Amino acid sequence: MAVIRRSRAAPLLALAVTLFLLFGLEYSVPEPASSSSHQTATQKQHKPKPRLHFTSSSGFNWSAAEQWYPVESLAPLPRGRPVQLPRVQHNFGTHHARNNGAVTEARRLAVKDAFVRSWESYKRFAWLEDELTPVTAAAKNPFGGWAATMVDALDTLWMMGLKDEFYAAAQAAVDIDFSKTEESGVNLFETTIRHLGGLLSAYDLSGEPALLRKAVELGDMLHMAFDTPNRMPGFWLTFENAKNGIQKAGTHDPSAAPTSMSLEFTRLAQLTGDDKYYDAIDRIRAFLESTQEESLLPGMWPSQINFASQSVLNDNTFTIGALADSLYEYLPKMFVLLSGREGSESYEKMYRRSTEIISDRIIFSPMIKRQPTDPSILFAGTVYVHDEAGPHLIAEGQHLSCFAGGMFLLGGKIFGIKEHLKIGEGLARGCGWAYAAFPTGVMPEIFNLIKCAPNDEECEWDEARWKNEGGGNARLPSGFINARDPRYILRPEAIESIFILYRVTGNEELRDVAWDMFEGIMKSTRTEYAYSAIADVTVEGETRKDDSMESFWLAETLKYFYLIFSPPDVISLDDYVLNTEAHPFKRT
Ligand SMILES: *[C@@H]1O[C@H](CO)[C@@H](O)[C@H](O)[C@H]1NC(C)=O
């Protein structure tokens, strides 16, 4: 039973009525062609008459390009019998799973309203460009100029029931010519998670064949990046290098970059039956597995990896935040996408082993002022390994590492590890706590706390120690010793984990936590046209806007807020697995 905050419910209900008049009440439980999670790729799931038209292909056909380092044999996509995995979602009961109460419904519509405001301004001022600048109402193109915001937002449009908008945007996505760009190359990771992930999930939800054809076209381009002497891709796919056979893997690349293409390439292999996509990422899996014990912190991989020499020894920094995050996130998610079939054990093994070390070395309890009834909170810090002293944990929190709550919750459910459910809840609640701590209602990008001793969880608050270590500055809430990077750039990871915690536990109070976060974001990021990254979450009153609205605002942040206020069988985690850009792929 939700705790209803009446003071908020009244204006919200008025808003709900207005929105109802504007948009109607329909939300799509995205036509699950069949609720069974066990269909093979060959079974046709989608029968509706296509509404999109594939008019012409991109100007350059990458699947016909010469491969300079062809592979001798392809690792096949696991095609054996799927395993019946444990349920991820709480058993909500049929009525609850399909229906919203009035307060939740009003909140859902408030999120949709924020989405529509942002989307309308994107269409008006930045249509077909990568991003809207939400203060100056102009456009910019950091991702090749292939309409990143639009492609990234397709599945959110679908979920929100904005079907006419969906079909118009999806047609525009199908019409993109990926050979046309001002750039000499693309960021392989970003293009994979945003564009390829966006096209694949739009296909999985709508069943429109043209979207899959477009995904194949883009997939073939991105697949070209693997054409290096050791089949490890570089950070950039540089078109001329690819055409001339002179691509090489990077020597100091973020460990998450080449390792977080596995879900997208696996889904593409499942949908096309073409093993070449799976083979590409399976070589990276094999590399990760063979080096897991070789790093300076055995069990984890460092922030940066030398993919050219395939060494994990040239970096002493270990984190699950920036640079490394989705490497870990994708381990349990790959197991889920492969439905535990023979061939997916390696992902379970790597997940279990890495989370052992993450639990022991990376996760900490912060020293905070707490009431006995407050839930336990945890954060994920950064470890530096020094020759003499060994591993040293810095109690630094990052918005990016907030995804980890969701990872532990998913892994805990799928692999039946109770302890991980507890850790996942602590991490998710830590991020919720940090949002509530700041006057803007939003947590900073990077900050430092004081850690409790490992054997003294929920340690006593020590005011003197806090002040001694840099706390007590008027702008900093209790517990924090700095906000090293005080921005909030509309990131999703905190609400992502709160959303997953809600779906896993069914605890209605989490919807209030989410609503407080949403109100904080609305209050501190709103511009005349949309919502903007802000310079400093520690200020009282008006925030400084940085005129940036990355595509993940529509693809992830607002989607997770929308989903936590939707009936829990909308994008059930038992039917879908979400990529690191919140694009749902159907579990088959
Ligand atoms: C691209 O090349 C492949 C391989 O030669 C071919 O099968 C495919 O039909 C081509 N696609 C287009 C659109 O020309």
XYZ file of C-alpha atoms and ligand atoms in Angstrom:
602
model
C 0.000 0.000 0.000
C 1.525 3.286 -1.062
C 2.128 6.015 1.427
C -0.019 8.737 -0.064
C 1.340 12.213 0.432
C -1.787 14.242 0.164
C -0.081 17.571 -0.127
C 1.386 16.336 -3.357
C -1.504 14.306 -4.575
C -3.882 17.231 -5.017
C -1.946 19.331 -7.530
C -0.899 16.146 -9.212
C -4.433 15.026 -9.744
C -5.202 18.331 -11.403
C -2.208 17.789 -13.621
C -3.383 14.275 -14.359
C -6.730 15.542 -15.553
C -5.071 18.082 -17.802
C -2.744 15.499 -19.222
C -5.579 13.070 -19.688
C -7.323 15.637 -21.836
C -4.145 16.252 -23.784
C -2.877 12.750 -24.319
C -5.494 10.267 -23.284
C -4.891 7.516 -20.836
C -3.541 4.753 -22.964
C -0.222 3.285 -22.160
C 0.965 0.308 -23.973
C 1.785 -2.869 -22.309
C 3.966 -3.451 -25.332
C 2.064 -6.202 -27.093
C 3.953 -9.201 -25.877
C 3.462 -11.416 -28.917
C 3.443 -14.200 -26.419
C 4.183 -14.006 -22.757
C 6.372 -17.059 -22.990
C 9.991 -16.201 -22.500
C 11.125 -19.169 -24.483
C 10.748 -18.625 -28.152
C 13.530 -19.338 -30.563
C 14.708 -16.698 -32.957
C 13.245 -18.610 -35.855
C 9.684 -18.464 -34.546
C 7.976 -15.426 -35.999
C 6.711 -13.327 -33.156
C 5.416 -10.258 -34.916
C 2.631 -10.400 -37.456
C 1.147 -6.892 -37.812
C 1.268 -5.304 -41.248
C 4.416 -3.177 -41.414
C 3.922 0.572 -41.302
C 7.530 1.553 -42.003
C 9.150 1.518 -45.427
C 12.727 0.688 -46.132
C 13.340 3.021 -49.033
C 17.075 2.839 -49.545
C 20.207 1.539 -47.893
C 23.042 3.644 -46.563
C 25.488 4.822 -49.211
C 28.235 2.422 -48.198
C 27.694 -1.312 -47.744
C 29.985 -2.384 -44.920
C 29.011 -6.021 -45.119
C 30.577 -6.127 -48.566
C 33.785 -4.395 -47.429
C 36.994 -6.371 -47.494
C 37.892 -8.063 -44.204
C 41.667 -7.800 -43.757
C 41.831 -10.088 -40.755
C 39.108 -12.630 -41.421
C 38.372 -15.245 -38.782
C 38.874 -18.914 -39.455
C 35.781 -20.182 -37.763
C 32.889 -18.495 -36.050
C 31.904 -19.044 -32.435
C 28.217 -19.964 -32.771
C 25.432 -18.224 -30.895
C 24.211 -20.533 -28.087
C 21.132 -22.214 -29.514
C 20.503 -25.018 -27.018
C 17.588 -25.391 -24.680
C 16.901 -22.286 -22.623
C 16.987 -22.721 -18.881
C 13.983 -21.625 -16.832
C 15.617 -18.848 -14.831
C 14.263 -17.735 -11.446
C 11.746 -14.891 -11.535
C 13.257 -11.412 -11.311
C 10.139 -9.436 -10.482
C 8.199 -9.533 -7.251
C 4.917 -11.383 -7.626
C 2.605 -8.377 -7.758
C -0.608 -10.256 -8.485
C -2.540 -9.730 -11.693
C -4.635 -6.761 -10.662
C -1.762 -4.762 -9.244
C 0.447 -5.696 -12.157
C -2.018 -4.133 -14.610
C -3.483 -1.171 -12.724
C -2.251 2.034 -11.169
C -3.713 3.829 -8.174
C -4.591 7.512 -8.638
C -1.409 8.942 -7.147
C 0.869 6.675 -9.138
C -1.122 7.424 -12.263
C -0.716 11.171 -11.731
C 3.015 10.697 -11.260
C 3.257 8.598 -14.401
C 1.576 11.362 -16.370
C 3.854 14.014 -14.856
C 6.851 12.067 -16.161
C 5.233 11.738 -19.552
C 4.662 15.473 -19.585
C 8.379 16.122 -18.953
C 9.180 13.745 -21.800
C 6.742 15.409 -24.194
C 8.098 18.887 -23.370
C 11.656 17.736 -24.104
C 10.638 15.831 -27.222
C 8.622 18.697 -28.688
C 11.569 21.076 -28.278
C 13.923 18.520 -29.798
C 11.596 18.236 -32.788
C 11.241 21.975 -33.107
C 14.880 23.021 -32.746
C 17.049 19.961 -33.342
C 15.101 17.465 -35.457
C 17.413 14.798 -36.944
C 20.406 16.237 -35.108
C 22.033 14.488 -32.168
C 21.061 16.786 -29.320
C 18.972 19.775 -28.406
C 20.745 22.499 -26.442
C 18.005 23.105 -23.900
C 18.867 26.679 -22.907
C 19.710 28.223 -26.282
C 17.272 26.068 -28.292
C 19.833 25.041 -30.888
C 21.362 21.718 -31.909
C 24.686 19.917 -31.668
C 26.112 16.736 -33.097
C 28.564 14.895 -30.858
C 27.625 11.437 -32.192
C 28.072 11.594 -35.931
C 24.919 13.580 -36.641
C 22.635 10.575 -36.945
C 19.814 11.862 -34.752
C 21.086 10.291 -31.518
C 18.285 11.715 -29.359
C 15.614 10.520 -31.776
C 16.970 6.988 -32.213
C 17.606 6.699 -28.492
C 14.041 7.791 -27.668
C 12.155 5.427 -30.001
C 11.346 2.773 -27.432
C 10.333 5.365 -24.818
C 7.870 6.835 -27.326
C 6.456 3.356 -27.786
C 6.171 2.637 -24.060
C 4.487 5.970 -23.418
C 1.863 5.149 -26.021
C 2.930 8.000 -28.298
C 2.452 5.779 -31.323
C 2.120 8.416 -34.053
C 5.293 10.055 -32.800
C 6.930 6.649 -32.693
C 6.113 5.791 -36.294
C 7.217 9.188 -37.601
C 10.504 9.014 -35.698
C 11.069 5.360 -36.554
C 10.566 6.118 -40.257
C 13.131 8.911 -39.955
C 15.490 6.446 -38.256
C 15.029 3.935 -41.073
C 15.870 6.734 -43.527
C 19.223 7.588 -41.888
C 22.181 7.201 -44.202
C 25.033 6.003 -42.013
C 27.552 6.789 -44.767
C 26.757 10.492 -44.363
C 28.615 12.177 -41.514
C 30.984 15.070 -40.992
C 33.151 12.842 -38.857
C 36.013 10.600 -39.926
C 34.766 7.891 -37.622
C 32.495 6.999 -34.725
C 32.740 6.241 -31.062
C 32.171 2.502 -31.221
C 30.764 2.059 -27.714
C 28.381 5.026 -27.762
C 27.069 4.236 -31.230
C 26.513 0.621 -30.228
C 24.613 1.302 -27.010
C 22.624 4.292 -28.278
C 21.954 3.770 -32.005
C 22.208 0.011 -32.390
C 20.555 -0.577 -29.009
C 17.843 1.937 -29.906
C 17.049 0.316 -33.258
C 17.022 -3.206 -31.821
C 14.692 -2.378 -28.958
C 12.383 -0.391 -31.250
C 12.256 -3.533 -33.389
C 11.676 -5.820 -30.409
C 8.736 -3.693 -29.289
C 7.139 -2.879 -32.633
C 8.130 -5.834 -34.810
C 8.700 -3.476 -37.762
C 11.057 -5.319 -40.162
C 12.559 -2.090 -41.531
C 14.025 -1.342 -38.105
C 15.829 -4.660 -38.065
C 17.185 -4.043 -41.571
C 18.516 -0.700 -40.392
C 20.026 -2.325 -37.313
C 21.774 -4.873 -39.554
C 23.179 -2.097 -41.714
C 24.545 -0.280 -38.687
C 25.652 -3.538 -37.088
C 27.683 -4.347 -40.188
C 29.411 -0.989 -39.957
C 30.192 -1.442 -36.259
C 31.251 -5.041 -36.826
C 33.961 -3.739 -39.136
C 35.735 -2.352 -36.042
C 36.670 -5.909 -35.073
C 38.813 -6.255 -38.196
C 42.124 -5.876 -36.331
C 45.103 -8.240 -36.032
C 43.809 -9.712 -32.744
C 40.085 -9.093 -33.441
C 39.868 -6.698 -30.467
C 38.254 -3.428 -31.626
C 39.646 0.048 -31.063
C 37.819 2.833 -29.259
C 37.060 4.663 -32.506
C 35.899 3.120 -35.721
C 37.775 5.274 -38.217
C 36.277 4.720 -41.660
C 39.419 5.139 -43.762
C 41.444 2.898 -41.477
C 38.741 0.265 -41.686
C 38.632 0.418 -45.473
C 42.420 0.193 -45.684
C 42.945 -2.607 -43.203
C 45.025 -0.592 -40.755
C 42.851 -0.770 -37.645
C 44.374 -1.706 -34.315
C 43.048 -2.211 -30.811
C 43.797 0.501 -28.241
C 46.582 0.373 -25.685
C 44.811 2.419 -22.954
C 41.119 2.042 -23.619
C 38.333 2.217 -21.045
C 37.713 -1.351 -19.986
C 33.950 -0.910 -20.429
C 34.135 0.202 -24.063
C 34.827 -2.911 -26.167
C 33.357 -5.147 -23.474
C 29.881 -3.584 -23.477
C 28.839 -4.445 -26.999
C 27.955 -8.013 -26.117
C 24.218 -7.584 -25.503
C 23.646 -5.610 -28.693
C 25.670 -7.942 -30.907
C 24.096 -11.009 -29.316
C 20.574 -9.674 -29.874
C 21.517 -8.936 -33.477
C 22.781 -12.513 -33.871
C 19.592 -13.873 -32.305
C 17.375 -11.848 -34.620
C 19.329 -12.492 -37.825
C 20.737 -15.948 -37.136
C 24.133 -14.619 -38.227
C 26.947 -15.900 -36.014
C 29.439 -13.267 -37.099
C 28.030 -10.767 -34.609
C 28.206 -13.246 -31.764
C 31.677 -14.390 -32.716
C 32.931 -10.816 -32.532
C 31.935 -10.302 -28.915
C 32.664 -13.875 -27.848
C 36.368 -13.241 -28.451
C 36.168 -10.412 -25.957
C 34.429 -12.693 -23.465
C 37.252 -15.213 -23.861
C 39.812 -12.462 -23.307
C 38.039 -11.281 -20.141
C 37.781 -14.795 -18.801
C 41.431 -15.544 -19.413
C 42.642 -12.359 -17.704
C 40.297 -12.185 -14.715
C 42.938 -13.420 -12.267
C 45.847 -11.628 -13.927
C 45.215 -8.030 -12.898
C 46.697 -6.236 -9.898
C 43.374 -6.926 -8.139
C 42.624 -10.509 -9.188
C 38.937 -11.039 -9.916
C 38.458 -7.529 -11.334
C 39.698 -5.818 -14.467
C 41.305 -2.361 -14.259
C 39.753 0.888 -15.515
C 41.926 0.823 -18.586
C 43.048 -2.181 -20.552
C 45.659 -2.688 -23.221
C 43.492 -4.464 -25.775
C 46.308 -4.452 -28.323
C 48.661 -6.588 -26.244
C 45.696 -8.091 -24.359
C 47.171 -7.147 -21.015
C 45.337 -6.047 -17.865
C 48.505 -5.099 -16.005
C 49.099 -1.532 -17.093
C 46.602 0.127 -14.752
C 46.302 0.020 -10.958
C 42.841 1.640 -10.723
C 39.770 -0.470 -10.003
C 36.225 0.839 -9.984
C 32.742 -0.046 -11.114
C 32.132 3.602 -11.994
C 33.417 5.633 -14.931
C 35.450 3.705 -17.540
C 34.654 0.243 -16.177
C 30.945 0.265 -15.261
C 29.103 -1.646 -17.950
C 31.831 -4.292 -18.286
C 30.421 -5.654 -15.000
C 26.800 -4.754 -15.734
C 26.836 -6.873 -18.903
C 28.024 -10.086 -17.217
C 24.710 -11.083 -15.583
C 22.716 -9.445 -18.375
C 24.442 -11.625 -20.984
C 23.533 -14.705 -18.972
C 19.911 -13.528 -18.962
C 19.823 -12.640 -22.664
C 21.226 -16.085 -23.467
C 18.608 -17.584 -21.088
C 21.297 -19.568 -19.305
C 21.828 -21.756 -22.375
C 24.937 -23.873 -22.688
C 27.619 -21.364 -23.571
C 26.595 -18.761 -21.016
C 28.297 -20.318 -17.922
C 31.330 -18.169 -18.494
C 29.275 -15.039 -17.811
C 27.937 -16.467 -14.553
C 31.412 -17.453 -13.460
C 32.833 -14.001 -14.197
C 29.922 -12.330 -12.434
C 30.263 -14.450 -9.308
C 34.011 -13.993 -9.096
C 34.097 -10.251 -9.806
C 31.287 -9.485 -7.356
C 33.203 -11.338 -4.622
C 36.019 -8.828 -5.013
C 33.672 -5.880 -5.527
C 31.862 -6.754 -2.271
C 35.132 -7.144 -0.361
C 37.139 -4.267 -1.757
C 34.997 -1.685 -3.547
C 31.775 -1.426 -1.557
C 31.742 0.466 1.723
C 29.335 1.812 4.344
C 29.632 5.568 4.779
C 29.817 7.328 8.128
C 26.538 9.266 8.279
C 24.121 10.627 10.861
C 21.421 8.032 10.983
C 18.273 7.117 12.863
C 17.975 3.516 14.015
C 15.083 2.986 11.589
C 16.924 4.316 8.511
C 17.696 1.623 5.937
C 21.339 0.612 5.516
C 23.129 2.347 2.699
C 26.215 1.435 0.718
C 28.429 3.048 -1.902
C 30.946 1.788 -4.420
C 34.376 3.449 -4.218
C 37.648 3.302 -6.099
C 40.606 1.058 -5.292
C 44.222 1.866 -6.130
C 46.694 -0.984 -5.884
C 50.194 0.047 -4.865
C 53.158 -2.295 -4.951
C 54.025 -2.162 -1.279
C 50.797 -1.176 0.446
C 48.420 -3.299 -1.635
C 44.826 -2.287 -2.418
C 43.653 1.031 -0.990
C 39.982 2.063 -1.106
C 39.036 5.699 -1.640
C 35.504 6.390 -0.370
C 34.466 8.183 -3.504
C 30.939 7.975 -4.840
C 29.970 8.519 -8.474
C 26.601 8.928 -10.085
C 27.743 6.463 -12.738
C 28.279 3.674 -10.221
C 24.683 3.940 -9.030
C 23.781 1.321 -11.662
C 25.443 -1.293 -9.433
C 22.422 -1.625 -7.153
C 20.430 -2.908 -10.102
C 23.248 -5.228 -11.137
C 23.457 -6.893 -7.720
C 19.672 -7.208 -7.594
C 19.473 -8.859 -11.004
C 22.422 -11.153 -10.277
C 21.029 -11.959 -6.839
C 17.705 -13.033 -8.354
C 19.003 -14.907 -11.379
C 21.749 -16.781 -9.549
C 19.866 -17.100 -6.259
C 22.390 -15.171 -4.136
C 20.550 -13.670 -1.132
C 23.506 -11.559 -0.029
C 23.464 -9.772 -3.397
C 19.861 -8.690 -2.875
C 20.922 -7.028 0.349
C 23.948 -5.357 -1.243
C 21.861 -4.249 -4.220
C 19.288 -2.666 -1.937
C 22.002 -0.888 0.078
C 23.595 0.520 -3.067
C 20.281 1.661 -4.553
C 19.267 3.288 -1.276
C 22.659 4.962 -0.967
C 21.995 6.807 -4.203
C 18.471 7.704 -3.100
C 19.900 9.022 0.172
C 22.491 11.128 -1.673
C 19.774 12.730 -3.827
C 17.791 13.705 -0.750
C 20.885 15.093 0.998
C 21.400 18.050 -1.368
C 19.264 21.208 -1.527
C 18.619 20.655 -5.234
C 17.329 17.153 -4.494
C 19.934 15.713 -6.853
C 23.288 14.106 -6.179
C 26.589 15.258 -7.655
C 28.535 13.496 -10.388
C 31.481 12.674 -8.050
C 31.888 13.195 -4.304
C 33.744 11.852 -1.295
C 32.438 10.373 1.926
C 34.109 8.855 4.972
C 34.079 5.093 5.129
C 33.280 3.027 8.177
C 35.850 0.403 9.067
C 35.115 -2.798 7.136
C 34.128 -4.687 10.289
C 32.060 -1.779 11.658
C 29.097 -1.316 9.306
C 26.800 1.550 10.241
C 29.526 3.098 12.349
C 28.792 5.921 14.797
C 28.667 9.472 13.481
C 31.809 11.369 14.494
C 31.342 15.097 13.879
C 34.937 15.951 14.747
C 36.314 13.396 12.331
C 34.028 14.646 9.575
C 35.229 18.249 10.062
C 38.805 17.112 10.304
C 38.612 15.372 6.957
C 37.132 18.373 5.150
C 33.420 18.272 5.977
C 31.457 21.006 7.716
C 31.696 23.455 4.828
C 28.396 25.334 4.760
C 27.478 24.050 1.295
C 28.043 20.381 2.055
C 25.419 18.136 3.615
C 26.416 16.053 6.582
C 28.490 13.019 5.681
C 30.043 14.496 2.536
C 33.593 15.801 2.590
C 33.416 17.267 -0.924
C 31.432 17.350 -4.117
C 34.498 16.997 -6.294
C 32.453 17.206 -9.493
C 29.271 19.000 -8.415
C 27.386 18.719 -11.734
C 24.262 16.729 -12.465
C 24.027 15.964 -16.153
C 20.566 14.333 -16.241
C 22.002 10.887 -15.653
C 19.798 7.823 -15.080
C 21.768 5.384 -12.883
C 20.203 6.273 -9.536
C 16.585 5.961 -10.658
C 17.597 2.877 -12.649
C 18.545 1.042 -9.452
C 15.568 2.356 -7.479
C 13.319 1.144 -10.320
C 14.886 -2.328 -10.305
C 14.662 -2.470 -6.505
C 10.954 -1.669 -6.794
C 10.313 -4.327 -9.415
C 12.280 -6.905 -7.413
C 10.789 -6.201 -3.967
C 7.388 -4.651 -4.720
C 8.050 -2.191 -1.897
C 5.656 0.705 -2.647
C 7.600 3.195 -0.537
C 10.244 3.196 -3.295
C 7.799 5.003 -5.554
C 7.861 7.872 -3.046
C 11.659 7.835 -3.081
C 11.497 8.007 -6.884
C 8.967 10.809 -6.815
C 11.164 12.908 -4.523
C 14.065 12.354 -6.926
C 11.902 13.325 -9.877
C 10.726 16.505 -8.170
C 14.335 17.425 -7.353
C 15.341 16.978 -10.970
C 12.348 18.920 -12.279
C 12.954 21.782 -9.884
C 16.668 22.116 -10.573
C 17.067 21.347 -14.296
C 14.033 22.894 -15.993
C 14.624 25.436 -18.767
C 12.255 27.346 -20.975
C 12.440 24.571 -23.592
C 13.331 21.365 -21.808
C 15.726 20.233 -19.041
C 19.433 20.876 -18.770
C 22.561 19.554 -17.136
C 23.387 21.788 -14.178
C 26.745 23.043 -12.931
C 26.368 22.548 -9.192
C 23.878 20.513 -7.177
C 25.059 22.009 -3.870
C 23.448 25.429 -4.388
C 20.297 26.724 -2.759
C 17.875 28.421 -5.127
C 18.505 28.932 -8.826
C 20.955 26.517 -10.472
C 23.340 27.318 -13.309
C 22.341 25.501 -16.500
C 25.043 24.031 -18.727
C 22.887 23.969 -21.873
C 23.261 20.240 -22.413
C 20.664 17.487 -22.695
C 22.248 14.198 -23.648
C 20.154 11.595 -25.391
C 20.051 9.418 -22.270
C 17.629 11.906 -20.705
C 14.864 10.646 -22.999
C 16.258 7.147 -23.491
C 16.934 6.295 -19.870
C 16.220 8.790 -17.110
C 12.630 9.597 -18.048
C 12.020 5.993 -19.119
C 12.980 4.624 -15.708
C 10.844 7.244 -13.964
C 7.969 6.378 -16.279
C 8.361 2.660 -15.682
C 8.481 2.861 -11.887
C 5.111 4.660 -12.030
C 3.689 2.214 -14.572
C 2.008 -1.086 -13.750
C 4.832 -3.591 -13.190
C 4.041 -5.754 -16.209
C 4.963 -2.869 -18.534
C 8.429 -4.047 -19.675
C 8.593 -6.806 -17.116
C 12.142 -7.749 -16.185
C 11.042 -11.346 -16.675
C 10.422 -10.665 -20.369
C 13.177 -8.164 -21.190
C 16.767 -7.394 -20.386
C 17.804 -3.750 -20.696
C 21.079 -2.663 -22.238
C 23.209 -0.012 -20.574
C 21.234 2.691 -22.401
C 17.943 1.267 -20.997
C 16.923 -0.324 -24.295
C 14.883 -3.467 -23.628
C 15.773 -6.599 -25.575
C 13.337 -9.466 -25.606
C 14.413 -12.541 -23.672
C 13.941 -15.543 -25.922
C 25.726 -5.620 -49.144
O 26.658 -6.614 -49.398
C 26.256 -7.929 -49.077
C 27.449 -8.840 -49.245
O 28.018 -8.694 -50.510
C 25.059 -8.302 -49.927
O 24.608 -9.601 -49.597
C 23.960 -7.296 -49.682
O 22.869 -7.555 -50.541
C 24.462 -5.883 -49.923
N 23.442 -4.953 -49.517
C 23.058 -3.955 -50.300
C 21.981 -3.099 -49.768
O 23.544 -3.726 -51.389
